[in-house]
C-alpha positions as a printed Julia matrix, in Angstrom:
372×3 Matrix{Float64}:
 -30.91   23.69   26.61
 -28.11   24.8    24.3
 -28.8    26.76   21.13
 -27.6    23.74   19.14
 -30.0    21.39   20.9
 -32.78   23.86   20.19
 -32.47   22.87   16.53
 -33.69   19.36   17.44
 -37.5    19.12   17.48
 -38.84   18.61   20.98
 -40.61   15.43   19.82
 -37.23   13.83   19.15
 -35.62   14.56   22.49
 -37.23   11.5    23.99
 -35.37    9.35   21.45
 -31.66   10.1    21.82
 -30.74    7.89   18.85
 -32.94    9.83   16.44
 -31.91   13.13   18.02
 -28.25   12.17   17.63
 -28.75   11.3    13.97
 -30.47   14.65   13.37
 -27.59   16.53   15.01
 -25.03   14.61   12.96
 -26.95   15.41    9.76
 -27.06   19.08   10.75
 -23.29   19.18   11.22
 -23.42   19.28   15.02
 -21.55   16.07   15.71
 -19.94   17.39   18.91
 -23.39   18.11   20.35
 -24.55   14.64   19.32
 -21.56   13.14   21.16
 -22.44   15.04   24.34
 -26.09   14.01   24.16
 -25.41   10.34   23.45
 -22.51    9.98   25.87
 -24.62   11.53   28.6
 -27.39    8.99   28.03
 -24.88    6.16   27.93
 -23.2     7.24   31.17
 -26.59    7.43   32.88
 -27.16    3.78   32.02
 -29.85    4.45   29.42
 -28.19    3.2    26.26
 -28.26    0.03   24.21
 -26.75   -1.18   20.95
 -28.32    1.43   18.67
 -27.25    4.29   20.93
 -23.67    3.01   21.0
 -23.58    2.66   17.21
 -24.93    6.19   16.82
 -22.38    7.52   19.33
 -19.66    5.85   17.3
 -20.9     7.55   14.11
 -21.03   10.87   15.94
 -17.45   10.46   17.16
 -16.29    9.68   13.62
 -18.14   12.74   12.32
 -16.46   14.78   15.06
 -13.03   13.56   13.88
 -12.45   11.51   17.03
 -11.51    8.2    15.42
  -9.72    6.8    18.53
 -12.82    7.52   20.62
 -15.02    5.86   18.03
 -12.74    2.82   17.99
 -12.92    2.48   21.78
 -16.74    2.49   21.69
 -16.81    0.16   18.66
 -14.51   -2.39   20.31
 -16.65   -2.49   23.45
 -19.85   -2.74   21.41
 -18.53   -5.6    19.28
 -17.2    -7.41   22.35
 -20.57   -7.3    24.11
 -22.51   -8.11   20.93
 -20.36  -10.79   19.23
 -23.2   -12.23   17.17
 -24.56   -8.92   15.82
 -23.47   -8.09   12.27
 -24.01   -4.33   12.53
 -21.67   -4.22   15.54
 -18.97   -5.86   13.4
 -19.63   -3.3    10.64
 -19.29   -0.49   13.16
 -15.98   -1.86   14.37
 -14.79   -2.18   10.78
 -15.65    1.47   10.1
 -13.77    2.64   13.2
 -10.76    0.49   12.4
 -10.69    1.9     8.88
 -10.84    5.46   10.21
  -7.83    4.69   12.43
  -5.83    3.31    9.51
  -6.09   -0.38   10.46
  -7.06   -1.59    7.0
  -6.44   -5.37    7.29
  -8.35   -5.55   10.59
 -11.2    -3.5     9.1
 -11.48   -5.92    6.18
 -11.63   -8.79    8.66
 -14.53   -7.18   10.54
 -16.54   -6.53    7.36
 -15.99  -10.16    6.4
 -17.12  -11.27    9.86
 -20.26   -9.17    9.51
 -21.1   -10.98    6.27
 -20.56  -14.36    7.91
 -23.1   -13.3    10.54
 -25.54  -11.85    7.98
 -24.8   -12.7     4.36
 -27.56  -10.38    3.17
 -26.18   -7.23    4.79
 -25.44   -5.06    1.75
 -24.02   -2.27    3.92
 -21.24   -4.64    5.03
 -20.73   -5.79    1.44
 -20.45   -2.21    0.17
 -17.97   -1.26    2.87
 -15.93   -4.43    2.28
 -15.66   -3.55   -1.41
 -14.52   -0.04   -0.57
 -11.93   -1.38    1.87
 -10.57   -3.82   -0.7
 -10.34   -0.94   -3.19
  -8.44    1.09   -0.61
  -6.04   -1.87   -0.41
  -5.62   -1.78   -4.2
  -7.39   -5.14   -4.62
  -9.59   -4.41   -7.63
 -10.77   -7.99   -8.19
 -11.73   -8.5    -4.55
 -13.55   -5.17   -4.49
 -15.57   -6.11   -7.56
 -16.32   -9.54   -6.08
 -17.67   -7.9    -2.94
 -19.92   -5.55   -4.89
 -21.18   -8.0    -7.52
 -24.06   -9.38   -5.44
 -25.43   -5.92   -4.64
 -28.23   -5.17   -7.08
 -27.28   -2.43   -9.52
 -30.39   -0.52   -8.51
 -29.06   -0.39   -4.94
 -25.61    0.92   -5.82
 -24.77    4.09   -3.91
 -22.81    6.83   -5.67
 -19.72    5.64   -3.75
 -20.14    2.07   -5.03
 -20.7     3.23   -8.6
 -17.57    5.38   -8.42
 -15.65    2.51   -6.81
 -16.64    0.05   -9.53
 -15.4     2.45  -12.22
 -12.13    2.94  -10.31
 -11.64   -0.81   -9.85
 -12.23   -1.46  -13.56
  -9.65    1.2   -14.45
  -7.22   -0.29  -11.92
  -7.46   -3.68  -13.62
  -6.37   -2.13  -16.92
  -3.46   -0.07  -15.54
   0.08   -0.94  -16.77
   1.42   -1.13  -13.21
   0.36   -2.45   -9.82
  -1.72    0.02   -7.85
   0.31    1.8    -5.18
  -2.33    1.01   -2.55
  -1.99   -2.7    -3.28
   1.79   -2.61   -2.89
   1.58   -0.64    0.35
  -1.06   -2.98    1.8
   0.92   -6.04    0.75
   4.17   -4.96    2.37
   2.57   -3.47    5.46
   1.19   -6.96    6.09
   4.56   -8.63    5.46
   6.68   -6.14    7.41
   6.74   -8.01   10.75
   8.53  -11.09    9.42
   9.69   -9.87    6.01
  13.4   -10.56    6.49
  12.99  -14.12    7.74
  10.39  -14.86    5.08
  12.54  -13.53    2.25
  15.88  -14.94    3.38
  14.91  -18.25    4.97
  11.87  -19.21    2.89
  12.35  -17.49   -0.47
  16.18  -17.49   -0.53
  16.18  -13.85   -1.55
  19.41  -13.05   -3.35
  18.76   -9.79   -5.22
  20.88   -7.55   -2.92
  23.92   -9.8    -3.26
  23.42  -10.1    -7.01
  23.28   -6.34   -7.48
  26.31   -5.71   -5.25
  28.31   -8.24   -7.24
  27.22   -6.66  -10.53
  28.12   -3.18   -9.27
  31.51   -4.49   -8.19
  32.18   -5.96  -11.62
  31.53   -2.51  -13.09
  33.98   -0.92  -10.69
  31.36    1.19   -8.95
  32.52    0.11   -5.5
  36.0     1.44   -6.24
  34.51    4.93   -6.59
  33.21    4.95   -2.99
  32.01    6.88   -1.1
  28.9     7.08   -3.25
  25.58    8.88   -3.02
  23.22    5.89   -3.22
  19.44    5.84   -3.68
  17.64    2.6    -2.75
  14.28    2.44   -4.53
  11.72    0.18   -2.85
  14.14   -0.17    0.05
  11.78   -2.3     2.16
  13.37   -3.26    5.47
  16.83   -2.27    4.26
  18.31   -5.52    2.97
  19.66   -3.82   -0.16
  20.92   -0.87    1.82
  22.76   -3.16    4.21
  24.51   -4.79    1.24
  25.82   -1.41    0.04
  26.32    0.57    3.25
  30.12    0.25    3.19
  30.19    1.95   -0.23
  27.86    4.78    0.75
  28.74    8.3     1.73
  25.02    9.03    1.69
  22.34    6.32    1.61
  18.7     7.25    0.98
  15.74    4.85    0.88
  12.24    5.22   -0.54
   9.37    2.78   -0.04
   5.58    2.83   -0.21
   5.07    0.96    3.05
   5.37    2.98    6.29
   5.81   -0.22    8.29
   8.68   -1.36    6.08
  10.29    2.06    6.46
  10.09    1.65   10.25
  12.01   -1.63    9.95
  14.61    0.04    7.7
  14.98    2.92   10.15
  15.7     0.47   12.96
  18.83   -0.69   11.06
  20.3     2.8    11.51
  22.15    2.63    8.19
  20.2     5.18    6.09
  20.89    8.91    6.1
  17.28    9.53    5.08
  14.14    7.44    4.53
  10.99    8.5     2.69
   7.51    6.97    2.39
   6.24    7.38   -1.14
   5.63    5.97   -4.6
   9.04    5.71   -6.25
   7.93    7.21   -9.56
   6.28   10.22   -7.93
   9.18   10.66   -5.51
  11.73   10.58   -8.3
   9.77   13.2   -10.23
  10.12   15.58   -7.27
  13.68   14.63   -6.24
  16.44   17.1    -7.05
  19.41   15.13   -5.67
  22.11   13.81   -8.0
  23.01   10.18   -7.26
  26.09    8.1    -8.06
  24.19    4.81   -7.83
  20.48    3.99   -7.88
  19.38    0.45   -7.04
  16.0    -1.28   -7.19
  16.14   -4.84   -5.85
  12.96   -6.8    -6.55
  11.09   -3.48   -6.88
  10.31   -3.0   -10.57
   8.29   -6.25  -10.49
   5.45   -4.03   -9.23
   5.71   -1.74  -12.24
   4.72   -2.86  -15.7
   5.57    0.11  -17.91
   9.07    1.22  -16.9
   9.44    4.2   -19.26
   8.63    6.8   -16.62
  10.89    5.45  -13.88
  13.74    4.97  -16.4
  13.46    8.61  -17.45
  13.2     9.92  -13.89
  16.24    7.96  -12.71
  18.29    9.08  -15.73
  17.58   12.7   -14.83
  18.95   12.15  -11.32
  22.2    10.34  -12.16
  25.64   11.89  -12.21
  27.75   11.2   -15.34
  28.72    7.52  -15.57
  26.52    6.75  -12.56
  24.68    3.44  -12.52
  21.07    2.29  -12.27
  21.06   -1.36  -11.21
  17.96   -3.5   -10.72
  16.46   -6.97  -10.9
  13.29   -7.99  -12.7
  11.48  -11.24  -13.38
  12.04  -12.48  -16.9
   9.49  -12.68  -19.7
  10.21  -14.46  -22.95
   9.68  -12.59  -26.21
   8.71   -8.92  -26.15
   7.07   -6.46  -23.81
   5.94   -7.05  -20.25
   3.15   -9.02  -18.6
   1.5    -9.52  -15.22
   2.36  -12.94  -13.8
   0.09  -15.23  -11.75
   1.56  -13.88   -8.49
   0.66  -10.3    -9.51
   4.29   -9.45  -10.19
   5.24   -7.99  -13.55
   7.66   -9.77  -15.86
   9.81   -7.91  -18.39
  11.5    -9.18  -21.53
  15.14   -8.52  -22.32
  14.12   -6.83  -25.56
  11.74   -4.49  -23.75
  14.44   -3.49  -21.26
  16.95   -2.8   -24.01
  14.52   -0.67  -26.01
  13.41    1.4   -23.0
  16.99    1.82  -21.78
  18.08    3.12  -25.16
  15.08    5.44  -25.33
  16.0     6.93  -21.93
  19.62    7.47  -23.03
  21.39    4.78  -21.03
  24.31    2.6   -21.96
  23.67   -1.05  -21.09
  26.7    -2.08  -19.07
  25.38   -5.45  -17.97
  22.34   -7.66  -18.44
  22.53  -11.19  -17.12
  20.23  -14.03  -16.15
  19.81  -14.56  -12.42
  17.54  -16.09   -9.77
  16.59  -13.22   -7.43
  14.41  -15.49   -5.25
  12.52  -18.77   -5.19
   8.78  -19.39   -5.35
   7.4   -22.62   -3.87
  10.97  -23.9    -3.81
  11.56  -23.21   -7.51
  14.11  -20.56   -8.6
  12.44  -17.55  -10.23
  13.86  -16.73  -13.65
  15.09  -13.16  -13.57
  17.42  -10.58  -15.04
  19.96   -8.38  -13.31
  20.52   -5.16  -15.24
  23.13   -2.42  -15.01
  22.44    0.8   -16.9
  24.95    3.64  -17.03
  24.32    7.25  -17.78
  26.73    8.23  -20.57
  29.39   10.85  -19.82
  28.08   14.17  -21.12
């Protein structure tokens, strides 16, 4: 018997599940894995042992191993809710967020009263930046049964609902899901025209005549905007929150560099001076634009341009639309541009895309940094 196993009371050694749980609690997850895997390989393991082995593997930082066990357990126990929960946990640990959400939902279809599944579903929705869905998942759990994690999550979700921008996790989750067919969806279904609109606007300002340019593509997605400007670029850099969208952009082989990150945070750390910064259909996921306006201004060469599209709001200020995309008023854009020290070189009505076959009312904006 190993020295680690000696810490397990002899009375528990006859019950490998309980012994495994004790070892996990003591911080000896590797020993728990050896014990439980040995029992399983000897043919002396059922559902509870497999679920405990999965937890031990997760505690031992072996998420792929846990996922392999969880998949097999769920496959052989398709009607057992706790097996679906276990698979959801393993999927989440491996970064497969949409699939994990699906398994937690399946667990609740099998057992609507399983609060553990409901708590984990809420946490997964919060990880996806879906505050409303997280709160909906948690609302039927009695307040007296809220774990510290749920209480913290509820507070975070409430704060997320009040934030003046879309949560970065929501945007990443959204575009990771759309990445596989993003181009066909945007071009064929939504008649996406923002890249062409911004290229035309830049041409009217004579920016193309100054090529080759150092161009920064904010919210570059799969590279549709970059493709529209590649012939003007000496250097083309893209930034996007979604790793899967960045993979699609990389496959175009048109960018000199691509970065995964929140555009506001990335701009704050960027030290490069750019001749042209573009944001096609990107600022619709930011409400308050003061920070990104200031960060871009600090990174522009004299007379360089910041060109972008937004969805239009009448009157003043900005608002969150029914599709969870922010709308900005012309007055708001003018005030914030002036505050950040830009000259407004162009501001025109446009239709950057359609929604349910109806053109979306938008604005195409060109801001120039004044010559110092």
